[in-house]
CSV table of C-alpha atoms and ligand atoms in Angstrom, one decimal:
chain,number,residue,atom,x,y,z
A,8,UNK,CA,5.5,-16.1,-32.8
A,9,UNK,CA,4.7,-13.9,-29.5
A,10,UNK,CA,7.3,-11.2,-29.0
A,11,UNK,CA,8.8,-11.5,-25.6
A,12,UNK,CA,11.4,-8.7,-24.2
A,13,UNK,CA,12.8,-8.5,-20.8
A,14,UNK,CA,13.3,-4.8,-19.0
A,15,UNK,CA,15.8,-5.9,-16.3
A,16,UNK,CA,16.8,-4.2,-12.7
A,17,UNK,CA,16.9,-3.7,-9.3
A,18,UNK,CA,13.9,-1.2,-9.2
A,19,UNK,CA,15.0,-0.3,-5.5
A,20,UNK,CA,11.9,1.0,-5.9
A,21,UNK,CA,10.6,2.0,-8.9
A,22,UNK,CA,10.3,5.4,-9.8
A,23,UNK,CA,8.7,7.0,-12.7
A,24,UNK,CA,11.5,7.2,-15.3
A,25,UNK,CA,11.3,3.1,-15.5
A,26,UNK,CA,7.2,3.4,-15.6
A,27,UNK,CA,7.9,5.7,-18.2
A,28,UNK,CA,10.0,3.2,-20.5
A,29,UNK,CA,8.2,0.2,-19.3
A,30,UNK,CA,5.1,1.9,-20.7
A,31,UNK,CA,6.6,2.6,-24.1
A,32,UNK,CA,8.5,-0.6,-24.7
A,33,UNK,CA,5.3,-2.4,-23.9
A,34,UNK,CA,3.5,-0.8,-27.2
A,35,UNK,CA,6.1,-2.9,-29.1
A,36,UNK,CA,6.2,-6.6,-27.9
A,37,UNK,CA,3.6,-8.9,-27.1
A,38,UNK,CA,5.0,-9.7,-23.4
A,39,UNK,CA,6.9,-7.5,-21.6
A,40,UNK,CA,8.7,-9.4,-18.4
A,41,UNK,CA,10.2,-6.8,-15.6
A,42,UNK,CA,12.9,-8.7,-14.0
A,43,UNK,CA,14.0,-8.2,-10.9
A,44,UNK,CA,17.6,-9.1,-10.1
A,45,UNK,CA,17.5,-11.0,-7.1
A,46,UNK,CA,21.3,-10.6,-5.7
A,47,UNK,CA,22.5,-6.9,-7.2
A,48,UNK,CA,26.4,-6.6,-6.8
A,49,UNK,CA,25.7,-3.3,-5.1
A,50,UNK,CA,24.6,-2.3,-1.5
A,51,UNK,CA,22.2,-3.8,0.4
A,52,UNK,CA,18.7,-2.9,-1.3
A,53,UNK,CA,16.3,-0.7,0.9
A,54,UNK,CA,13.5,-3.1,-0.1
A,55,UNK,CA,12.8,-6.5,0.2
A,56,UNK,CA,12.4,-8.8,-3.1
A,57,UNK,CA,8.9,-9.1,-2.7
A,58,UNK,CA,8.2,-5.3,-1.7
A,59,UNK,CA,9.9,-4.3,-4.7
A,60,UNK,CA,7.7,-6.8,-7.2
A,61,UNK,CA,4.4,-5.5,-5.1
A,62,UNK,CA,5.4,-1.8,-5.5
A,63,UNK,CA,5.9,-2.6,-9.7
A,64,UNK,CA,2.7,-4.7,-9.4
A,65,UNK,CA,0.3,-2.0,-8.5
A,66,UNK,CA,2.6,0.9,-10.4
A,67,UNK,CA,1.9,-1.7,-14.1
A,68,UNK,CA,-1.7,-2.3,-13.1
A,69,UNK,CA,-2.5,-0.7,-15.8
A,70,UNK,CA,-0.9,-2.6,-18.5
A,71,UNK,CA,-2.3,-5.9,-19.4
A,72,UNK,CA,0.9,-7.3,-21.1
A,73,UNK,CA,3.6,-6.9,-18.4
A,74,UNK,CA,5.0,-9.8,-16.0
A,75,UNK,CA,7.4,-9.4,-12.9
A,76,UNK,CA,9.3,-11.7,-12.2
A,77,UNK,CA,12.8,-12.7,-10.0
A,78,UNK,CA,16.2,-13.9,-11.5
A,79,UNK,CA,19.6,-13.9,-10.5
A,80,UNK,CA,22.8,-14.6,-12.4
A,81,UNK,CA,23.0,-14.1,-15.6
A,82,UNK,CA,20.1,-12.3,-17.5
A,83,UNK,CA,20.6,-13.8,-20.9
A,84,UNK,CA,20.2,-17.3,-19.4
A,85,UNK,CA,16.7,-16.0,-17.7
A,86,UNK,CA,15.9,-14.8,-21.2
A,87,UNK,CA,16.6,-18.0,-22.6
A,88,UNK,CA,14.3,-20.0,-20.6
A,89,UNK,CA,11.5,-17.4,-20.8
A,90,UNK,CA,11.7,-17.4,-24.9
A,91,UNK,CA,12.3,-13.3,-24.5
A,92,UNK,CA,14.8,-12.5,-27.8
A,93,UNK,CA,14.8,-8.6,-26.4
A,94,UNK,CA,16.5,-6.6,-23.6
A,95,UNK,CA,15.1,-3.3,-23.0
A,96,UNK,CA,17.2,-0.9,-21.6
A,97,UNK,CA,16.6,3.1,-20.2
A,98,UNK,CA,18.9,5.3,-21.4
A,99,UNK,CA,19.3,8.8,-19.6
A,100,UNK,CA,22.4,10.7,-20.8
A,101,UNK,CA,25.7,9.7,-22.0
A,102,UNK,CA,27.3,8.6,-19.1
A,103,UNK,CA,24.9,5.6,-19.4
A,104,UNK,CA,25.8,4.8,-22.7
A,105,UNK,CA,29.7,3.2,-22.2
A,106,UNK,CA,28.4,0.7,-19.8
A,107,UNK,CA,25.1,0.4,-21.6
A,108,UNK,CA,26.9,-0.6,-24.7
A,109,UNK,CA,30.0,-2.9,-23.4
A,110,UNK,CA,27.0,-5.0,-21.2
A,111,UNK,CA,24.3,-5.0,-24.8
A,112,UNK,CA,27.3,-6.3,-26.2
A,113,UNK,CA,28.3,-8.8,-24.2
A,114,UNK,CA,24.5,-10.0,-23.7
A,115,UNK,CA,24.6,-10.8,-28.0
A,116,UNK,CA,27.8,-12.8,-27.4
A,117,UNK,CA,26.7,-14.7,-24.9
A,118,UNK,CA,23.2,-15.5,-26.6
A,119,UNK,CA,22.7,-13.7,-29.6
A,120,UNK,CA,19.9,-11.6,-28.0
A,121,UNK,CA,19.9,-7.9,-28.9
A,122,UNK,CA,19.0,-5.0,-26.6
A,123,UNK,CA,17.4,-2.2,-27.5
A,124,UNK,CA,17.7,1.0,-25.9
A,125,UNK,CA,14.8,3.2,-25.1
A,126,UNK,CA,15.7,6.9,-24.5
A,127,UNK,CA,14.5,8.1,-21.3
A,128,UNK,CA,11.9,11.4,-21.3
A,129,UNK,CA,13.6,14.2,-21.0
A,130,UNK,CA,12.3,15.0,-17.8
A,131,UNK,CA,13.3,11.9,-15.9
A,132,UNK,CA,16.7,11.9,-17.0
A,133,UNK,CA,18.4,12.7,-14.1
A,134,UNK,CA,16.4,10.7,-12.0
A,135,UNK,CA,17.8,7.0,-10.2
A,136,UNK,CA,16.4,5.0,-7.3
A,137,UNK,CA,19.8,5.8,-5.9
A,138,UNK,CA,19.0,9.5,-5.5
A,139,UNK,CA,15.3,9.5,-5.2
A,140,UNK,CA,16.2,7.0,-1.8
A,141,UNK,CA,19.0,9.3,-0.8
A,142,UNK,CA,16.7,12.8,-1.3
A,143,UNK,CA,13.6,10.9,0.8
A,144,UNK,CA,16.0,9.3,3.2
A,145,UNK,CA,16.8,13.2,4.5
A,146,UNK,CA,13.3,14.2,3.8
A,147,UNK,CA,13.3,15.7,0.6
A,148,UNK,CA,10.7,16.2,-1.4
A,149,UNK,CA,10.1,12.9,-4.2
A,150,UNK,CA,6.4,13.5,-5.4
A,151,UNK,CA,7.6,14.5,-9.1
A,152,UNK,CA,9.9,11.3,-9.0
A,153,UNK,CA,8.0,8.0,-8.2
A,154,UNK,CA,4.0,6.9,-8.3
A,155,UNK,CA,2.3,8.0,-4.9
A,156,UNK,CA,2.5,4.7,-3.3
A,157,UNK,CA,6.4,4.4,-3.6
A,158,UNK,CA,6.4,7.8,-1.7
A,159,UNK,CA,4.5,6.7,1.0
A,160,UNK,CA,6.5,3.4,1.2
A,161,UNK,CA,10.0,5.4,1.1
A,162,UNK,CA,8.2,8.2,3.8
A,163,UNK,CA,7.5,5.0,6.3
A,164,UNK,CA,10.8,3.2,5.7
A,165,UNK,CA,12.3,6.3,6.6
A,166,UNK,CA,10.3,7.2,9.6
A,167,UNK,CA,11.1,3.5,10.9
A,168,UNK,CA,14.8,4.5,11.5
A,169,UNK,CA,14.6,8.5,13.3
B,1,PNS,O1,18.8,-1.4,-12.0
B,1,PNS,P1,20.2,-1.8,-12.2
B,1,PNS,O2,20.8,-2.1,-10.9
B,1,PNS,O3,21.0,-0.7,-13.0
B,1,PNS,O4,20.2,-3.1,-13.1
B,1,PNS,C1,21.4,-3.8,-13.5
B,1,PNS,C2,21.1,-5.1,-14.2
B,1,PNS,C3,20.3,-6.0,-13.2
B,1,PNS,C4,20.3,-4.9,-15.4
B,1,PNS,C5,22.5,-5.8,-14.5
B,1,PNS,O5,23.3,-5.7,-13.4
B,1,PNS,C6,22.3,-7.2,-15.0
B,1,PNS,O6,21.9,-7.5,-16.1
B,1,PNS,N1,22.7,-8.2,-14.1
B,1,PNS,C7,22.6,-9.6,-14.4
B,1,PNS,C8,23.9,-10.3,-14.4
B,1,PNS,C9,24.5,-10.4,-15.8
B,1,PNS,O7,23.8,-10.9,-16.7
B,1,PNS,N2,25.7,-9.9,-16.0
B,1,PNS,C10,26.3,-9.8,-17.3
B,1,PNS,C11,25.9,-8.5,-18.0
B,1,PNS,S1,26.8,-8.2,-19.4
């Protein structure tokens, strides 16, 4: 049977820490769905749904096995009905790990379908989407930090409100 896992988020945008384990976790299943969570419980996102799934689109080119698609509520339920038996999970220090754990935990209650945890590169592992937006947003320098078309995309979005 085809393996399916699911690498879920908010990619608000993408940077290169989740190319990075999107690239390695796609060696190991058959299918790799990046799903993007359509109503995060944080602030407002800085890009639209669809600017978000064309900025992974054209970051994943490059892979042949990868899908993006939308969900929202629960994740296990969007695995379900997309056959995926994995979550794939980042994980950059240990102050991911608590939450990592009590969520990959209650994901195999709920459905029986394990996560497993990928551990970021070392030399992403202080990066988030949070930070990267908040460095651009003052116009600090995010070349190291996300593909060259994310940092174009952040520079205009940015531009549009001085
Ligand atoms: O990129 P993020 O914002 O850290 O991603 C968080 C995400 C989307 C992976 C997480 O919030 C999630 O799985 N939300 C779906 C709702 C859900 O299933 N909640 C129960 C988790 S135990």
């Amino acid at each position: 049977m085809a393996s399916i896992a699911l690498v879920p988020g908010s990619f608000d945008p993408v940077t290169l820490g989740h190319i990075d384990i999107i690239e390695r976790a796609a060696r190991h299943f058959d299918t790799l769905i990046v799903a993007v969570i359509r109503n995060p419980q944080k602030t407002a996102s800085l890009f639209t749904l669809e600017e978000r799934q064309e900025l992974l689109g054209e970051c994943l080119a490059h892979l042949p096995n990868i899908r993006i698609e939308f969900f929202k509520g629960l994740l296990v339920e969007f695995a379900k009905d997309h056959g995926a038996s994995a979550i794939v999970k980042g994980l950059r220090a240990v102050s991911d790990f608590e939450y990592e754990l009590q969520m990959a935990q209650m994901n195999q209650r709920l459905s029986g379908i394990d996560t497993f945890f990928v551990s970021t590169s070392p030399q992403y592992s202080f990066l988030s989407s949070s930070l990267v937006k908040e460095v651009a947003r003052f116009g600090g320098d995010v070349s190291s930090m996300v593909p060259e078309v994310v940092q174009r995309r952040l520079g205009d979005r940015f531009s549009e409100d001085t």
